[in-house]
Short mmCIF file of N, CA and C in Angstrom, two decimals:
data_model
loop_
_atom_site.label_atom_id
_atom_site.label_comp_id
_atom_site.label_asym_id
_atom_site.label_seq_id
_atom_site.Cartn_x
_atom_site.Cartn_y
_atom_site.Cartn_z
N MET A 1 121.40 118.28 -60.46
CA MET A 1 120.28 118.04 -59.60
C MET A 1 120.48 118.79 -58.28
N ASN A 2 119.45 119.31 -57.74
CA ASN A 2 119.45 120.12 -56.53
C ASN A 2 119.08 119.24 -55.34
N GLN A 3 120.03 119.04 -54.38
CA GLN A 3 119.76 118.19 -53.22
C GLN A 3 119.24 119.01 -52.05
N LYS A 4 118.27 118.45 -51.31
CA LYS A 4 117.73 119.12 -50.13
C LYS A 4 117.80 118.13 -48.97
N GLY A 5 118.95 117.99 -48.34
CA GLY A 5 119.10 117.07 -47.23
C GLY A 5 120.48 116.44 -47.20
N LEU A 6 120.67 115.54 -46.27
CA LEU A 6 121.95 114.88 -46.10
C LEU A 6 121.85 113.44 -46.55
N THR A 7 122.96 113.00 -47.08
CA THR A 7 122.99 111.59 -47.43
C THR A 7 123.35 110.80 -46.18
N LEU A 8 123.17 109.52 -46.24
CA LEU A 8 123.48 108.66 -45.12
C LEU A 8 124.96 108.74 -44.75
N ILE A 9 125.83 108.84 -45.71
CA ILE A 9 127.27 108.94 -45.48
C ILE A 9 127.58 110.24 -44.75
N GLU A 10 127.00 111.35 -45.19
CA GLU A 10 127.25 112.64 -44.53
C GLU A 10 126.76 112.60 -43.08
N LEU A 11 125.62 112.00 -42.86
CA LEU A 11 125.07 111.88 -41.51
C LEU A 11 125.98 111.03 -40.62
N LEU A 12 126.50 109.92 -41.12
CA LEU A 12 127.40 109.07 -40.33
C LEU A 12 128.71 109.78 -40.02
N VAL A 13 129.25 110.53 -40.97
CA VAL A 13 130.48 111.30 -40.74
C VAL A 13 130.24 112.34 -39.65
N ALA A 14 129.13 113.07 -39.72
CA ALA A 14 128.81 114.09 -38.71
C ALA A 14 128.64 113.47 -37.33
N MET A 15 127.96 112.34 -37.23
CA MET A 15 127.77 111.67 -35.95
C MET A 15 129.09 111.16 -35.38
N THR A 16 129.97 110.67 -36.24
CA THR A 16 131.28 110.19 -35.78
C THR A 16 132.11 111.35 -35.23
N LEU A 17 132.11 112.47 -35.94
CA LEU A 17 132.85 113.65 -35.47
C LEU A 17 132.30 114.14 -34.13
N PHE A 18 130.97 114.14 -34.00
CA PHE A 18 130.34 114.56 -32.75
C PHE A 18 130.70 113.59 -31.61
N ALA A 19 130.73 112.30 -31.92
CA ALA A 19 131.06 111.29 -30.91
C ALA A 19 132.50 111.44 -30.43
N ILE A 20 133.37 111.91 -31.28
CA ILE A 20 134.77 112.13 -30.89
C ILE A 20 134.92 113.44 -30.11
N ALA A 21 134.24 114.50 -30.56
CA ALA A 21 134.39 115.83 -29.96
C ALA A 21 133.65 115.97 -28.63
N ALA A 22 132.50 115.32 -28.46
CA ALA A 22 131.68 115.51 -27.26
C ALA A 22 132.43 115.14 -25.97
N PRO A 23 133.08 113.99 -25.88
CA PRO A 23 133.81 113.68 -24.64
C PRO A 23 134.96 114.66 -24.36
N LEU A 24 135.61 115.12 -25.43
CA LEU A 24 136.70 116.09 -25.24
C LEU A 24 136.16 117.41 -24.69
N LEU A 25 135.04 117.87 -25.21
CA LEU A 25 134.42 119.10 -24.71
C LEU A 25 133.95 118.92 -23.27
N TYR A 26 133.32 117.77 -22.99
CA TYR A 26 132.85 117.50 -21.64
C TYR A 26 134.03 117.51 -20.66
N ARG A 27 135.12 116.87 -21.02
CA ARG A 27 136.30 116.80 -20.15
C ARG A 27 136.86 118.20 -19.90
N SER A 28 136.90 119.03 -20.93
CA SER A 28 137.40 120.40 -20.77
C SER A 28 136.53 121.19 -19.80
N PHE A 29 135.23 121.12 -19.94
CA PHE A 29 134.32 121.83 -19.03
C PHE A 29 134.42 121.28 -17.62
N TYR A 30 134.53 119.97 -17.48
CA TYR A 30 134.63 119.34 -16.17
C TYR A 30 135.90 119.81 -15.45
N GLU A 31 137.04 119.77 -16.15
CA GLU A 31 138.31 120.20 -15.55
C GLU A 31 138.28 121.68 -15.20
N GLY A 32 137.68 122.49 -16.03
CA GLY A 32 137.55 123.92 -15.74
C GLY A 32 136.72 124.17 -14.49
N ALA A 33 135.59 123.46 -14.37
CA ALA A 33 134.74 123.61 -13.19
C ALA A 33 135.46 123.14 -11.94
N ARG A 34 136.22 122.06 -12.04
CA ARG A 34 136.97 121.55 -10.89
C ARG A 34 138.06 122.53 -10.47
N SER A 35 138.72 123.14 -11.43
CA SER A 35 139.75 124.13 -11.11
C SER A 35 139.16 125.34 -10.41
N ILE A 36 138.01 125.78 -10.87
CA ILE A 36 137.34 126.92 -10.22
C ILE A 36 136.98 126.57 -8.78
N GLN A 37 136.51 125.36 -8.55
CA GLN A 37 136.15 124.92 -7.20
C GLN A 37 137.38 124.89 -6.29
N LYS A 38 138.52 124.42 -6.80
CA LYS A 38 139.74 124.39 -6.01
C LYS A 38 140.19 125.80 -5.64
N VAL A 39 140.11 126.71 -6.58
CA VAL A 39 140.51 128.10 -6.32
C VAL A 39 139.58 128.71 -5.26
N ARG A 40 138.28 128.49 -5.39
CA ARG A 40 137.33 129.02 -4.40
C ARG A 40 137.61 128.45 -3.02
N SER A 41 137.90 127.16 -2.94
CA SER A 41 138.20 126.51 -1.67
C SER A 41 139.46 127.11 -1.04
N SER A 42 140.47 127.30 -1.85
CA SER A 42 141.72 127.87 -1.38
C SER A 42 141.52 129.30 -0.89
N LEU A 43 140.73 130.08 -1.63
CA LEU A 43 140.44 131.45 -1.21
C LEU A 43 139.68 131.48 0.11
N GLU A 44 138.75 130.56 0.28
CA GLU A 44 137.97 130.50 1.53
C GLU A 44 138.88 130.15 2.71
N GLU A 45 139.82 129.22 2.51
CA GLU A 45 140.78 128.90 3.57
C GLU A 45 141.56 130.14 3.96
N GLY A 46 142.02 130.88 2.97
CA GLY A 46 142.77 132.10 3.22
C GLY A 46 141.94 133.14 3.96
N ARG A 47 140.68 133.28 3.58
CA ARG A 47 139.79 134.23 4.27
C ARG A 47 139.58 133.84 5.72
N ARG A 48 139.35 132.55 5.96
CA ARG A 48 139.14 132.07 7.34
C ARG A 48 140.37 132.37 8.19
N SER A 49 141.54 132.07 7.67
CA SER A 49 142.77 132.31 8.41
C SER A 49 142.98 133.81 8.64
N TYR A 50 142.74 134.60 7.63
CA TYR A 50 142.93 136.05 7.74
C TYR A 50 142.03 136.64 8.82
N ARG A 51 140.74 136.27 8.81
CA ARG A 51 139.81 136.81 9.81
C ARG A 51 140.25 136.42 11.22
N ALA A 52 140.62 135.16 11.40
CA ALA A 52 141.00 134.69 12.73
C ALA A 52 142.27 135.38 13.22
N PHE A 53 143.27 135.45 12.38
CA PHE A 53 144.55 135.93 12.84
C PHE A 53 144.70 137.44 12.78
N SER A 54 143.82 138.15 12.08
CA SER A 54 143.85 139.60 12.17
C SER A 54 143.30 140.03 13.54
N SER A 55 142.31 139.30 14.05
CA SER A 55 141.79 139.55 15.39
C SER A 55 142.88 139.28 16.43
N LEU A 56 143.59 138.18 16.28
CA LEU A 56 144.66 137.81 17.19
C LEU A 56 145.77 138.86 17.18
N GLU A 57 146.16 139.28 16.00
CA GLU A 57 147.23 140.27 15.88
C GLU A 57 146.84 141.58 16.55
N LYS A 58 145.60 142.01 16.37
CA LYS A 58 145.11 143.24 16.99
C LYS A 58 145.16 143.12 18.51
N ASP A 59 144.70 141.99 19.04
CA ASP A 59 144.73 141.77 20.48
C ASP A 59 146.16 141.83 21.02
N LEU A 60 147.09 141.17 20.34
CA LEU A 60 148.47 141.16 20.81
C LEU A 60 149.10 142.56 20.78
N LYS A 61 148.78 143.33 19.78
CA LYS A 61 149.33 144.69 19.70
C LYS A 61 148.73 145.59 20.78
N ASN A 62 147.57 145.21 21.33
CA ASN A 62 146.96 145.95 22.43
C ASN A 62 147.26 145.33 23.79
N SER A 63 148.16 144.34 23.82
CA SER A 63 148.46 143.67 25.10
C SER A 63 149.23 144.61 26.03
N VAL A 64 148.98 144.43 27.32
CA VAL A 64 149.66 145.23 28.33
C VAL A 64 150.16 144.30 29.43
N SER A 65 151.21 144.74 30.08
CA SER A 65 151.75 143.99 31.20
C SER A 65 150.90 144.30 32.43
N TYR A 66 150.35 143.28 33.04
CA TYR A 66 149.46 143.45 34.20
C TYR A 66 149.79 142.32 35.16
N SER A 67 150.46 142.64 36.27
CA SER A 67 151.00 141.60 37.14
C SER A 67 149.97 140.62 37.72
N PRO A 68 148.71 141.02 38.03
CA PRO A 68 147.77 140.00 38.51
C PRO A 68 147.41 138.95 37.45
N ALA A 69 147.60 139.28 36.19
CA ALA A 69 147.29 138.34 35.10
C ALA A 69 148.40 138.44 34.06
N PRO A 70 149.59 137.87 34.33
CA PRO A 70 150.71 137.98 33.39
C PRO A 70 150.48 137.19 32.11
N PHE A 71 151.29 137.52 31.12
CA PHE A 71 151.26 136.78 29.86
C PHE A 71 151.67 135.33 30.15
N GLN A 72 150.88 134.39 29.66
CA GLN A 72 151.20 132.97 29.82
C GLN A 72 151.16 132.33 28.44
N GLY A 73 152.18 131.57 28.12
CA GLY A 73 152.23 130.96 26.81
C GLY A 73 152.79 129.55 26.83
N SER A 74 152.10 128.65 26.16
CA SER A 74 152.58 127.28 25.99
C SER A 74 152.62 127.00 24.49
N LYS A 75 152.92 125.77 24.13
CA LYS A 75 153.05 125.44 22.70
C LYS A 75 151.73 125.46 21.95
N ASP A 76 150.58 125.37 22.65
CA ASP A 76 149.31 125.34 21.92
C ASP A 76 148.25 126.31 22.44
N SER A 77 148.63 127.21 23.35
CA SER A 77 147.69 128.23 23.82
C SER A 77 148.46 129.36 24.48
N PHE A 78 147.82 130.50 24.60
CA PHE A 78 148.41 131.63 25.31
C PHE A 78 147.31 132.55 25.79
N SER A 79 147.60 133.28 26.86
CA SER A 79 146.64 134.25 27.39
C SER A 79 147.40 135.48 27.87
N PHE A 80 146.72 136.60 27.84
CA PHE A 80 147.34 137.87 28.18
C PHE A 80 146.23 138.88 28.45
N VAL A 81 146.63 140.05 28.93
CA VAL A 81 145.67 141.13 29.16
C VAL A 81 145.78 142.10 27.98
N SER A 82 144.62 142.46 27.46
CA SER A 82 144.55 143.37 26.31
C SER A 82 143.76 144.61 26.72
N LEU A 83 144.22 145.75 26.25
CA LEU A 83 143.54 147.01 26.53
C LEU A 83 142.96 147.53 25.22
N ASP A 84 141.70 147.21 24.99
CA ASP A 84 140.99 147.69 23.81
C ASP A 84 139.67 148.27 24.30
N GLY A 85 139.76 149.43 24.92
CA GLY A 85 138.59 150.04 25.54
C GLY A 85 138.56 149.76 27.04
N SER A 86 138.72 148.49 27.42
CA SER A 86 138.79 148.12 28.83
C SER A 86 139.77 146.96 28.97
N LEU A 87 140.23 146.73 30.21
CA LEU A 87 141.15 145.63 30.44
C LEU A 87 140.41 144.31 30.36
N SER A 88 140.89 143.42 29.50
CA SER A 88 140.29 142.10 29.34
C SER A 88 141.38 141.05 29.28
N LYS A 89 141.10 139.91 29.90
CA LYS A 89 142.01 138.77 29.75
C LYS A 89 141.56 138.01 28.51
N VAL A 90 142.48 137.81 27.60
CA VAL A 90 142.18 137.14 26.33
C VAL A 90 142.99 135.85 26.26
N THR A 91 142.32 134.77 25.88
CA THR A 91 142.98 133.47 25.72
C THR A 91 142.70 132.94 24.32
N TYR A 92 143.74 132.45 23.68
CA TYR A 92 143.62 131.78 22.39
C TYR A 92 144.07 130.34 22.58
N GLU A 93 143.28 129.40 22.08
CA GLU A 93 143.64 127.99 22.23
C GLU A 93 142.92 127.14 21.18
N LEU A 94 143.49 125.96 20.95
CA LEU A 94 142.86 124.98 20.07
C LEU A 94 142.19 123.94 20.95
N LYS A 95 140.88 123.76 20.76
CA LYS A 95 140.14 122.80 21.56
C LYS A 95 139.16 122.06 20.65
N ASN A 96 139.30 120.74 20.58
CA ASN A 96 138.42 119.89 19.76
C ASN A 96 138.32 120.36 18.31
N GLY A 97 139.44 120.72 17.72
CA GLY A 97 139.46 121.13 16.32
C GLY A 97 138.97 122.54 16.06
N GLU A 98 138.73 123.31 17.12
CA GLU A 98 138.26 124.69 16.97
C GLU A 98 139.28 125.64 17.59
N PHE A 99 139.62 126.67 16.84
CA PHE A 99 140.53 127.70 17.33
C PHE A 99 139.65 128.73 18.03
N LEU A 100 139.81 128.86 19.35
CA LEU A 100 138.92 129.67 20.18
C LEU A 100 139.61 130.94 20.69
N ARG A 101 138.80 131.98 20.82
CA ARG A 101 139.21 133.22 21.50
C ARG A 101 138.24 133.42 22.65
N THR A 102 138.77 133.48 23.86
CA THR A 102 137.94 133.69 25.04
C THR A 102 138.37 134.99 25.69
N GLU A 103 137.40 135.84 25.98
CA GLU A 103 137.67 137.14 26.58
C GLU A 103 136.83 137.28 27.84
N SER A 104 137.47 137.77 28.89
CA SER A 104 136.74 138.03 30.14
C SER A 104 137.28 139.31 30.77
N PRO A 105 136.42 140.08 31.39
CA PRO A 105 136.89 141.31 32.05
C PRO A 105 137.88 140.96 33.16
N VAL A 106 138.94 141.73 33.28
CA VAL A 106 139.96 141.47 34.30
C VAL A 106 139.38 141.74 35.68
N ALA A 107 138.52 142.74 35.80
CA ALA A 107 137.98 143.13 37.11
C ALA A 107 137.07 142.06 37.71
N GLN A 108 136.49 141.20 36.88
CA GLN A 108 135.57 140.17 37.39
C GLN A 108 136.26 138.81 37.39
N LYS A 109 136.13 138.11 38.48
CA LYS A 109 136.69 136.77 38.56
C LYS A 109 135.67 135.72 38.14
N ASP A 110 134.47 136.15 37.83
CA ASP A 110 133.37 135.25 37.48
C ASP A 110 133.60 134.68 36.08
N SER A 111 133.72 133.35 35.98
CA SER A 111 133.96 132.72 34.68
C SER A 111 132.72 132.77 33.79
N LEU A 112 131.56 133.08 34.37
CA LEU A 112 130.35 133.19 33.56
C LEU A 112 130.38 134.42 32.68
N ALA A 113 131.21 135.41 33.05
CA ALA A 113 131.32 136.63 32.26
C ALA A 113 132.20 136.43 31.03
N ALA A 114 132.84 135.29 30.92
CA ALA A 114 133.73 135.02 29.80
C ALA A 114 132.93 134.86 28.51
N ASP A 115 133.44 135.49 27.46
CA ASP A 115 132.82 135.41 26.14
C ASP A 115 133.76 134.61 25.24
N SER A 116 133.33 133.42 24.84
CA SER A 116 134.16 132.56 24.02
C SER A 116 133.54 132.45 22.64
N ARG A 117 134.39 132.55 21.60
CA ARG A 117 133.89 132.38 20.24
C ARG A 117 134.89 131.61 19.40
N VAL A 118 134.33 130.89 18.45
CA VAL A 118 135.14 130.09 17.53
C VAL A 118 135.63 131.00 16.42
N LEU A 119 136.94 131.12 16.28
CA LEU A 119 137.51 131.91 15.20
C LEU A 119 137.67 131.09 13.93
N MET A 120 137.99 129.82 14.11
CA MET A 120 138.19 128.94 12.97
C MET A 120 137.87 127.51 13.38
N ALA A 121 137.02 126.87 12.62
CA ALA A 121 136.71 125.45 12.88
C ALA A 121 137.53 124.60 11.91
N GLY A 122 137.68 123.34 12.23
CA GLY A 122 138.39 122.43 11.34
C GLY A 122 139.90 122.60 11.38
N VAL A 123 140.45 122.99 12.52
CA VAL A 123 141.89 123.14 12.66
C VAL A 123 142.44 121.84 13.24
N SER A 124 143.38 121.24 12.54
CA SER A 124 143.91 119.96 13.02
C SER A 124 145.18 120.12 13.84
N ASP A 125 145.86 121.25 13.70
CA ASP A 125 147.13 121.42 14.39
C ASP A 125 147.38 122.91 14.60
N PHE A 126 147.90 123.28 15.77
CA PHE A 126 148.23 124.67 16.09
C PHE A 126 149.41 124.69 17.04
N HIS A 127 150.46 125.43 16.69
CA HIS A 127 151.65 125.53 17.54
C HIS A 127 152.10 126.98 17.64
N VAL A 128 152.61 127.34 18.82
CA VAL A 128 153.11 128.68 19.07
C VAL A 128 154.53 128.59 19.57
N GLU A 129 155.37 129.52 19.13
CA GLU A 129 156.73 129.65 19.65
C GLU A 129 156.97 131.11 19.98
N TYR A 130 157.81 131.34 20.99
CA TYR A 130 158.03 132.67 21.53
C TYR A 130 159.50 133.06 21.34
N ALA A 131 159.73 134.34 21.06
CA ALA A 131 161.08 134.83 20.77
C ALA A 131 161.92 135.00 22.03
N TYR A 132 163.12 134.46 21.97
CA TYR A 132 164.11 134.59 23.03
C TYR A 132 165.42 135.08 22.40
N SER A 133 166.28 135.63 23.23
CA SER A 133 167.60 136.04 22.79
C SER A 133 168.61 135.07 23.39
N ASP A 134 169.45 134.48 22.53
CA ASP A 134 170.45 133.55 23.07
C ASP A 134 171.68 134.34 23.53
N GLU A 135 172.70 133.62 23.99
CA GLU A 135 173.89 134.28 24.55
C GLU A 135 174.64 135.12 23.52
N ASN A 136 174.42 134.86 22.22
CA ASN A 136 175.06 135.64 21.15
C ASN A 136 174.15 136.73 20.62
N LYS A 137 173.06 136.99 21.32
CA LYS A 137 172.07 138.02 20.95
C LYS A 137 171.31 137.67 19.67
N ASN A 138 171.27 136.39 19.31
CA ASN A 138 170.47 135.93 18.17
C ASN A 138 169.07 135.58 18.67
N ILE A 139 168.09 135.77 17.81
CA ILE A 139 166.72 135.43 18.19
C ILE A 139 166.49 133.95 17.93
N VAL A 140 166.01 133.26 18.95
CA VAL A 140 165.64 131.85 18.85
C VAL A 140 164.21 131.73 19.35
N TYR A 141 163.54 130.67 18.93
CA TYR A 141 162.14 130.48 19.33
C TYR A 141 162.00 129.22 20.16
N ARG A 142 161.17 129.34 21.21
CA ARG A 142 160.90 128.21 22.10
C ARG A 142 159.40 128.04 22.27
N PRO A 143 158.96 126.82 22.57
CA PRO A 143 157.52 126.55 22.66
C PRO A 143 156.88 126.95 24.00
N GLN A 144 157.63 127.59 24.88
CA GLN A 144 157.08 127.97 26.18
C GLN A 144 157.55 129.39 26.50
N TRP A 145 156.67 130.22 27.04
CA TRP A 145 157.07 131.56 27.47
C TRP A 145 157.22 131.55 28.98
N SER A 146 158.41 131.94 29.44
CA SER A 146 158.65 131.95 30.88
C SER A 146 159.41 133.19 31.32
N GLN A 147 159.16 134.28 30.64
CA GLN A 147 159.87 135.53 30.95
C GLN A 147 159.46 136.06 32.31
N LYS A 148 160.46 136.41 33.10
CA LYS A 148 160.21 136.94 34.44
C LYS A 148 160.57 138.42 34.53
N SER A 149 160.72 139.11 33.42
CA SER A 149 161.13 140.52 33.45
C SER A 149 159.96 141.41 33.87
N ASP A 150 160.25 142.70 33.95
CA ASP A 150 159.21 143.67 34.32
C ASP A 150 158.07 143.65 33.31
N ASN A 151 158.41 143.54 32.04
CA ASN A 151 157.39 143.60 30.99
C ASN A 151 156.62 142.29 30.89
N GLY A 152 157.31 141.18 30.70
CA GLY A 152 156.67 139.88 30.68
C GLY A 152 155.92 139.52 29.41
N ILE A 153 155.95 140.37 28.39
CA ILE A 153 155.27 140.10 27.12
C ILE A 153 156.34 139.79 26.08
N PRO A 154 156.17 138.72 25.31
CA PRO A 154 157.20 138.40 24.30
C PRO A 154 157.27 139.46 23.20
N ARG A 155 158.45 139.64 22.65
CA ARG A 155 158.64 140.62 21.57
C ARG A 155 158.03 140.10 20.27
N ALA A 156 158.07 138.78 20.08
CA ALA A 156 157.55 138.20 18.84
C ALA A 156 157.03 136.80 19.11
N MET A 157 156.08 136.40 18.27
CA MET A 157 155.52 135.05 18.35
C MET A 157 155.42 134.50 16.94
N LYS A 158 155.66 133.21 16.83
CA LYS A 158 155.54 132.53 15.54
C LYS A 158 154.48 131.45 15.73
N MET A 159 153.43 131.49 14.91
CA MET A 159 152.33 130.52 15.01
C MET A 159 152.20 129.76 13.71
N THR A 160 151.93 128.47 13.82
CA THR A 160 151.65 127.65 12.63
C THR A 160 150.38 126.86 12.91
N TRP A 161 149.61 126.64 11.86
CA TRP A 161 148.38 125.87 11.98
C TRP A 161 148.07 125.17 10.68
N LYS A 162 147.28 124.13 10.79
CA LYS A 162 146.86 123.37 9.61
C LYS A 162 145.37 123.11 9.73
N LEU A 163 144.67 123.39 8.67
CA LEU A 163 143.23 123.10 8.62
C LEU A 163 143.05 121.65 8.21
N GLN A 164 142.01 121.01 8.72
CA GLN A 164 141.78 119.59 8.44
C GLN A 164 141.63 119.31 6.95
N ASP A 165 140.97 120.20 6.22
CA ASP A 165 140.71 119.96 4.81
C ASP A 165 141.75 120.60 3.89
N ALA A 166 142.85 121.09 4.45
CA ALA A 166 143.87 121.77 3.65
C ALA A 166 145.12 120.93 3.54
N LYS A 167 145.87 121.17 2.48
CA LYS A 167 147.13 120.47 2.28
C LYS A 167 148.29 121.25 2.87
N ASN A 168 148.14 122.57 2.94
CA ASN A 168 149.24 123.43 3.36
C ASN A 168 149.21 123.75 4.84
N ILE A 169 150.38 123.99 5.39
CA ILE A 169 150.51 124.49 6.75
C ILE A 169 150.68 126.00 6.64
N GLU A 170 149.85 126.73 7.36
CA GLU A 170 149.90 128.20 7.35
C GLU A 170 150.75 128.67 8.51
N SER A 171 151.31 129.86 8.38
CA SER A 171 152.08 130.40 9.50
C SER A 171 151.90 131.92 9.57
N LEU A 172 152.14 132.43 10.76
CA LEU A 172 152.01 133.85 11.02
C LEU A 172 153.10 134.24 12.00
N PHE A 173 153.74 135.35 11.72
CA PHE A 173 154.73 135.91 12.61
C PHE A 173 154.17 137.23 13.11
N VAL A 174 154.09 137.40 14.43
CA VAL A 174 153.56 138.64 15.00
C VAL A 174 154.64 139.32 15.81
N TRP A 175 154.92 140.56 15.45
CA TRP A 175 155.87 141.40 16.18
C TRP A 175 155.05 142.22 17.16
N ILE A 176 155.41 142.19 18.44
CA ILE A 176 154.67 142.90 19.47
C ILE A 176 155.56 144.06 19.95
N PRO A 177 155.24 145.29 19.54
CA PRO A 177 156.12 146.43 19.82
C PRO A 177 156.47 146.62 21.29
N GLN A 178 155.52 146.42 22.18
CA GLN A 178 155.75 146.65 23.60
C GLN A 178 156.37 145.44 24.31
N GLY A 179 156.63 144.37 23.59
CA GLY A 179 157.17 143.16 24.19
C GLY A 179 158.67 143.20 24.36
N SER A 180 159.20 142.18 25.00
CA SER A 180 160.65 142.06 25.18
C SER A 180 161.08 140.64 24.86
N LEU A 181 162.35 140.50 24.52
CA LEU A 181 162.87 139.16 24.22
C LEU A 181 163.13 138.43 25.52
N GLY A 182 162.75 137.18 25.56
CA GLY A 182 163.09 136.35 26.72
C GLY A 182 164.58 136.08 26.71
N LEU A 183 165.13 135.75 27.83
CA LEU A 183 166.55 135.43 27.91
C LEU A 183 166.72 133.92 27.78
N ALA A 184 167.59 133.50 26.88
CA ALA A 184 167.75 132.08 26.59
C ALA A 184 168.23 131.30 27.82
N GLY A 185 168.86 131.94 28.77
CA GLY A 185 169.35 131.25 29.94
C GLY A 185 168.27 130.97 30.98
N GLU A 186 167.04 131.48 30.77
CA GLU A 186 165.96 131.26 31.74
C GLU A 186 165.53 129.80 31.73
N PRO A 187 165.05 129.32 32.85
CA PRO A 187 164.53 127.95 32.87
C PRO A 187 163.32 127.83 31.97
N ARG A 188 163.17 126.67 31.34
CA ARG A 188 162.06 126.48 30.41
C ARG A 188 160.86 126.06 31.13
#
């Protein structure tokens, strides 16, 4: 006899197999989509940090020693004079969860001329350390810059930061060619 259709048993077996396979397939697609979202989020964090700190690195490499506005550095902010076309005082600091870059012409004392922009929002922590030379000529890092030499610009800086929505602490080491090592015996 020639059958054209499914028997009730065949239909129940097919539905049972589908009922077992459907949640497994759904779970696989769900986990895949979640993994893609995590990777995208991580890449975006990296892009945000890269954009912010490539600007910072460029400014530091263009820094110059200028006695009316010397390099000043603390554990959570620093300012210096940068020569990128014209002399500008540049300040980097964390304020209300935003990593800010403020630039103002050195020739003008008017604070209204200052241009401030947010480089990165959602920063929960930011610390800076400055390179010093100890009595054995080893490089050590301190959270305050107090160099009184002719140059006055640190040779290197180590920065760490954490984004509010990130699990990892990021760090950046910047070597400043025109800088000098602070002397470990200087007052802090």
